[in-house]
Coordinates of C-alpha atoms in Angstrom, one line a residue:
M27 CA -34.2 57.7 58.4
F28 CA -32.0 55.2 60.2
I29 CA -35.0 53.0 60.9
S30 CA -35.9 52.9 57.2
M31 CA -32.3 52.0 56.4
F32 CA -32.3 49.2 59.0
R33 CA -35.6 47.8 57.7
T34 CA -34.4 47.9 54.1
I35 CA -31.2 46.0 55.0
I36 CA -33.1 43.3 56.8
L37 CA -35.6 42.9 54.0
Y38 CA -32.9 42.9 51.4
F39 CA -31.1 40.0 53.0
V40 CA -34.4 38.1 53.6
V41 CA -35.3 38.4 49.9
V42 CA -31.8 37.4 48.8
F43 CA -31.9 34.4 51.1
T44 CA -35.4 33.5 49.9
M45 CA -34.4 33.6 46.2
R46 CA -31.2 31.6 46.9
I47 CA -33.3 28.9 48.5
M48 CA -35.7 28.9 45.5
G49 CA -32.8 27.8 43.3
K50 CA -30.3 29.1 40.7
R51 CA -32.5 29.4 37.6
Q52 CA -32.6 32.7 35.8
I53 CA -35.9 34.7 35.5
G54 CA -36.3 33.5 31.9
E55 CA -36.0 29.9 33.0
M56 CA -38.5 30.0 35.9
Q57 CA -41.7 28.0 35.8
P58 CA -44.9 30.2 35.9
F59 CA -45.5 29.5 39.6
E60 CA -41.9 30.4 40.5
L61 CA -42.1 33.7 38.6
V62 CA -45.4 34.6 40.3
I63 CA -43.9 33.9 43.7
A64 CA -40.8 36.0 42.9
I65 CA -42.9 39.0 41.8
M66 CA -45.1 38.7 44.9
I67 CA -42.0 38.6 47.2
S68 CA -40.6 41.7 45.6
E69 CA -43.9 43.5 46.2
L70 CA -44.3 42.4 49.7
A71 CA -40.7 43.5 50.6
S72 CA -41.3 46.9 49.1
L73 CA -44.3 47.8 51.3
P74 CA -42.5 47.8 54.7
M75 CA -39.6 49.6 53.2
Q76 CA -41.8 52.5 51.9
D77 CA -44.1 52.7 54.9
T78 CA -42.4 52.6 58.4
R79 CA -45.9 52.4 60.0
I80 CA -46.2 48.8 58.7
P81 CA -44.6 46.4 61.2
L82 CA -41.6 44.6 59.8
V83 CA -43.0 41.3 60.7
H84 CA -46.0 41.9 58.4
G85 CA -43.7 41.8 55.5
L86 CA -41.6 38.9 56.7
I87 CA -44.4 36.5 57.4
P88 CA -45.9 36.6 53.9
I89 CA -42.4 36.2 52.4
I90 CA -41.7 33.1 54.5
T91 CA -45.2 31.8 53.7
L92 CA -44.5 32.1 49.9
L93 CA -41.1 30.4 50.4
L94 CA -42.8 27.5 52.1
L95 CA -45.5 27.4 49.4
Q96 CA -42.8 27.3 46.7
A97 CA -41.0 24.4 48.5
L98 CA -44.2 22.4 48.8
I99 CA -45.1 22.9 45.1
S100 CA -41.6 21.9 44.1
L101 CA -41.8 18.8 46.3
A102 CA -45.2 17.9 44.8
E103 CA -43.8 18.3 41.3
L104 CA -41.0 15.9 42.2
K105 CA -43.4 13.3 43.4
S106 CA -46.3 13.7 40.9
E107 CA -46.5 14.0 37.2
F108 CA -50.1 15.4 37.6
A109 CA -48.7 18.2 39.8
R110 CA -46.1 19.0 37.3
I111 CA -48.7 19.4 34.6
I112 CA -51.0 21.5 36.8
F113 CA -48.3 24.0 38.1
S114 CA -45.8 24.0 35.2
G115 CA -47.7 22.7 32.2
K116 CA -46.1 20.4 29.6
P117 CA -43.8 21.0 26.6
S118 CA -45.5 21.7 23.3
I119 CA -44.2 20.4 20.0
I120 CA -44.3 23.4 17.7
I121 CA -42.5 21.8 14.7
K122 CA -42.7 18.1 13.8
E123 CA -40.8 16.6 10.9
G124 CA -40.4 20.0 9.3
K125 CA -44.0 21.0 9.5
L126 CA -45.6 23.6 11.8
N127 CA -48.2 22.5 14.4
I128 CA -50.6 25.4 13.9
K129 CA -52.9 24.2 16.8
E130 CA -50.0 24.4 19.3
L131 CA -48.9 27.7 18.0
K132 CA -52.4 29.1 18.7
N133 CA -52.7 27.4 22.1
N134 CA -49.4 29.0 23.2
R135 CA -50.1 32.3 21.5
F136 CA -46.8 31.9 19.7
N137 CA -46.6 33.7 16.4
I138 CA -44.5 32.8 13.4
N139 CA -42.2 35.8 13.8
D140 CA -41.3 34.7 17.3
L141 CA -40.7 31.2 16.1
L142 CA -38.4 32.3 13.3
E143 CA -36.5 34.5 15.7
E144 CA -36.0 31.7 18.1
L145 CA -34.7 29.4 15.3
R146 CA -32.4 32.1 14.0
L147 CA -30.9 32.6 17.4
Q148 CA -30.0 28.9 17.5
G149 CA -28.5 29.1 14.0
Y150 CA -31.3 27.7 11.9
Y151 CA -33.1 29.6 9.1
N152 CA -35.4 27.1 7.4
I153 CA -38.4 25.4 9.0
E154 CA -37.9 22.4 6.8
D155 CA -34.4 21.9 8.3
I156 CA -36.0 21.2 11.7
E157 CA -37.1 17.7 12.8
Y158 CA -38.5 18.9 16.1
A159 CA -38.9 22.3 17.8
I160 CA -40.3 22.0 21.3
L161 CA -41.5 24.9 23.5
E162 CA -40.4 24.0 27.0
T163 CA -42.5 24.8 30.1
S164 CA -40.0 27.6 31.0
G165 CA -40.6 29.3 27.7
Q166 CA -37.3 28.2 26.2
M167 CA -37.2 26.6 22.7
S168 CA -35.4 23.3 22.2
V169 CA -34.5 22.6 18.5
I170 CA -33.6 19.2 17.1
P171 CA -32.4 19.6 13.5
K172 CA -32.6 16.8 10.9
T173 CA -29.8 14.3 11.3
N174 CA -28.0 15.2 8.0
L175 CA -27.8 18.9 9.2
E176 CA -26.4 18.3 12.6
P177 CA -22.8 19.6 13.1
A178 CA -20.1 16.9 12.8
T179 CA -18.4 15.9 16.1
K180 CA -14.8 14.9 16.7
E181 CA -16.1 11.4 17.2
D182 CA -17.8 11.5 13.7
L183 CA -14.5 12.6 12.2
K184 CA -12.6 10.0 14.2
I185 CA -10.4 12.7 15.8
K186 CA -8.7 11.7 19.1
S187 CA -9.1 14.2 21.8
T188 CA -8.8 14.5 25.6
Q189 CA -11.7 15.6 27.8
D190 CA -11.5 19.2 28.8
K191 CA -11.7 19.9 32.5
L192 CA -12.8 22.9 34.6
P193 CA -10.1 25.6 35.0
I194 CA -8.7 25.7 38.5
T195 CA -7.6 29.1 39.9
L196 CA -4.4 28.8 41.9
I197 CA -3.5 32.5 42.5
L198 CA -5.8 35.5 42.5
D199 CA -4.5 39.0 43.0
G200 CA -1.3 37.7 44.6
K201 CA -3.0 35.3 47.0
I202 CA -2.5 31.5 46.7
N203 CA -5.6 29.3 46.8
H204 CA -4.5 26.4 49.0
H205 CA -7.8 24.7 48.8
N206 CA -7.6 24.4 45.0
L207 CA -4.0 23.2 45.3
K208 CA -5.3 20.3 47.4
I209 CA -8.0 19.6 44.8
I210 CA -5.4 19.0 42.1
E211 CA -3.2 17.2 44.6
K212 CA -0.4 19.7 44.4
N213 CA 1.5 21.7 47.0
K214 CA 3.0 25.2 47.3
S215 CA 6.4 23.9 46.3
W216 CA 5.0 22.7 43.0
L217 CA 3.3 26.1 42.4
Q218 CA 6.5 27.9 43.2
N219 CA 8.3 25.7 40.7
Q220 CA 5.8 26.7 38.0
L221 CA 6.4 30.3 38.8
N222 CA 10.2 29.9 38.7
K223 CA 9.9 28.3 35.3
N224 CA 8.3 31.6 34.1
N225 CA 10.9 33.8 35.9
I226 CA 8.4 34.9 38.6
S227 CA 10.0 35.2 42.0
S228 CA 6.8 35.5 44.1
A229 CA 3.1 34.9 43.9
D230 CA 2.6 38.5 45.1
K231 CA 3.5 39.7 41.6
V232 CA 0.8 37.5 39.9
F233 CA -2.7 38.9 39.2
I234 CA -4.1 35.5 38.2
A235 CA -2.6 32.0 37.7
L236 CA -4.6 28.9 36.9
L237 CA -4.6 25.5 35.2
D238 CA -6.8 25.8 32.1
S239 CA -9.2 23.3 30.7
K240 CA -6.3 21.5 28.9
G241 CA -4.2 21.3 32.1
K242 CA -1.8 24.0 31.0
F243 CA -0.4 26.6 33.5
F244 CA -1.6 30.1 32.6
Y245 CA -0.7 33.3 34.3
Q246 CA -0.9 37.1 34.1
L247 CA 1.1 39.5 36.2
K248 CA -0.2 42.5 37.9
E249 CA -0.1 45.8 36.0
G250 CA 3.5 46.8 35.1
G251 CA 4.7 43.2 34.9
K252 CA 5.2 41.1 31.8
N253 CA 3.5 37.8 30.8

C-alpha cells in the first residue's frame, strides 16, 4: 500500500511539473497538439499508479518524452508559419460583413446553433450586427461588431480618467507583506499610519488590507472586528 502511495505522489508531482512547463493556458484554450499531449500524459501516469508491477521509470520516460516533444513543437511554431498551420491550423472567418461563410461552417463542423450560442454569450443576438466572427485555432470565438454597435468608451465620451492599477495586498491574515510594501515604495511606518487612521492598533487584527486599483486603502478586520 505504501509503495502505491509513494509512486502516486511521485507521478502527481511529475505531471503537475510537466503541465506547468507546458504553460498556463486552460484546457479550452489549448491547441490540438497540446490537448493530445495532456491526455496522453494523464493516461501514462495512471498506468504505474494502478499496476505496481510496472516499473516507475516506464511511466516517467514517456511523460518526459512527450514534454520534450511539446517543447520542440512549440519552438517550431515560433520559428515557422508553416509549422503553426500544420500543428495548430489557422483561424476561420465564420461571419464576414454580416454574412455567414457556409463553407467554413461545414469545414469546421460548426452548426448554426453553436454559432448563435457563442454570439449570445458575447452579448450579440443578430448575425447582421457582426462585421467579423473568427473561429480561433483554440476553438474560441472572436467577435468584431459593426462599428456603430461598439460600446462607447470613456475616450469617445471625452471623460477624463486615471489608469487603474493592479491591487496590491499589504496584509493577509494578520501578516504584513513586506515585499509588496517595497513594490509600492512604502515602509512599515506608512502602513501603521494607515491603520492608525482607521483606529486599528495592530496588523494582527486585520484579515486583509490592500491598495485597490484606484490606489485607495481597503481593509477588513478578522471576525468579530468592525470595518
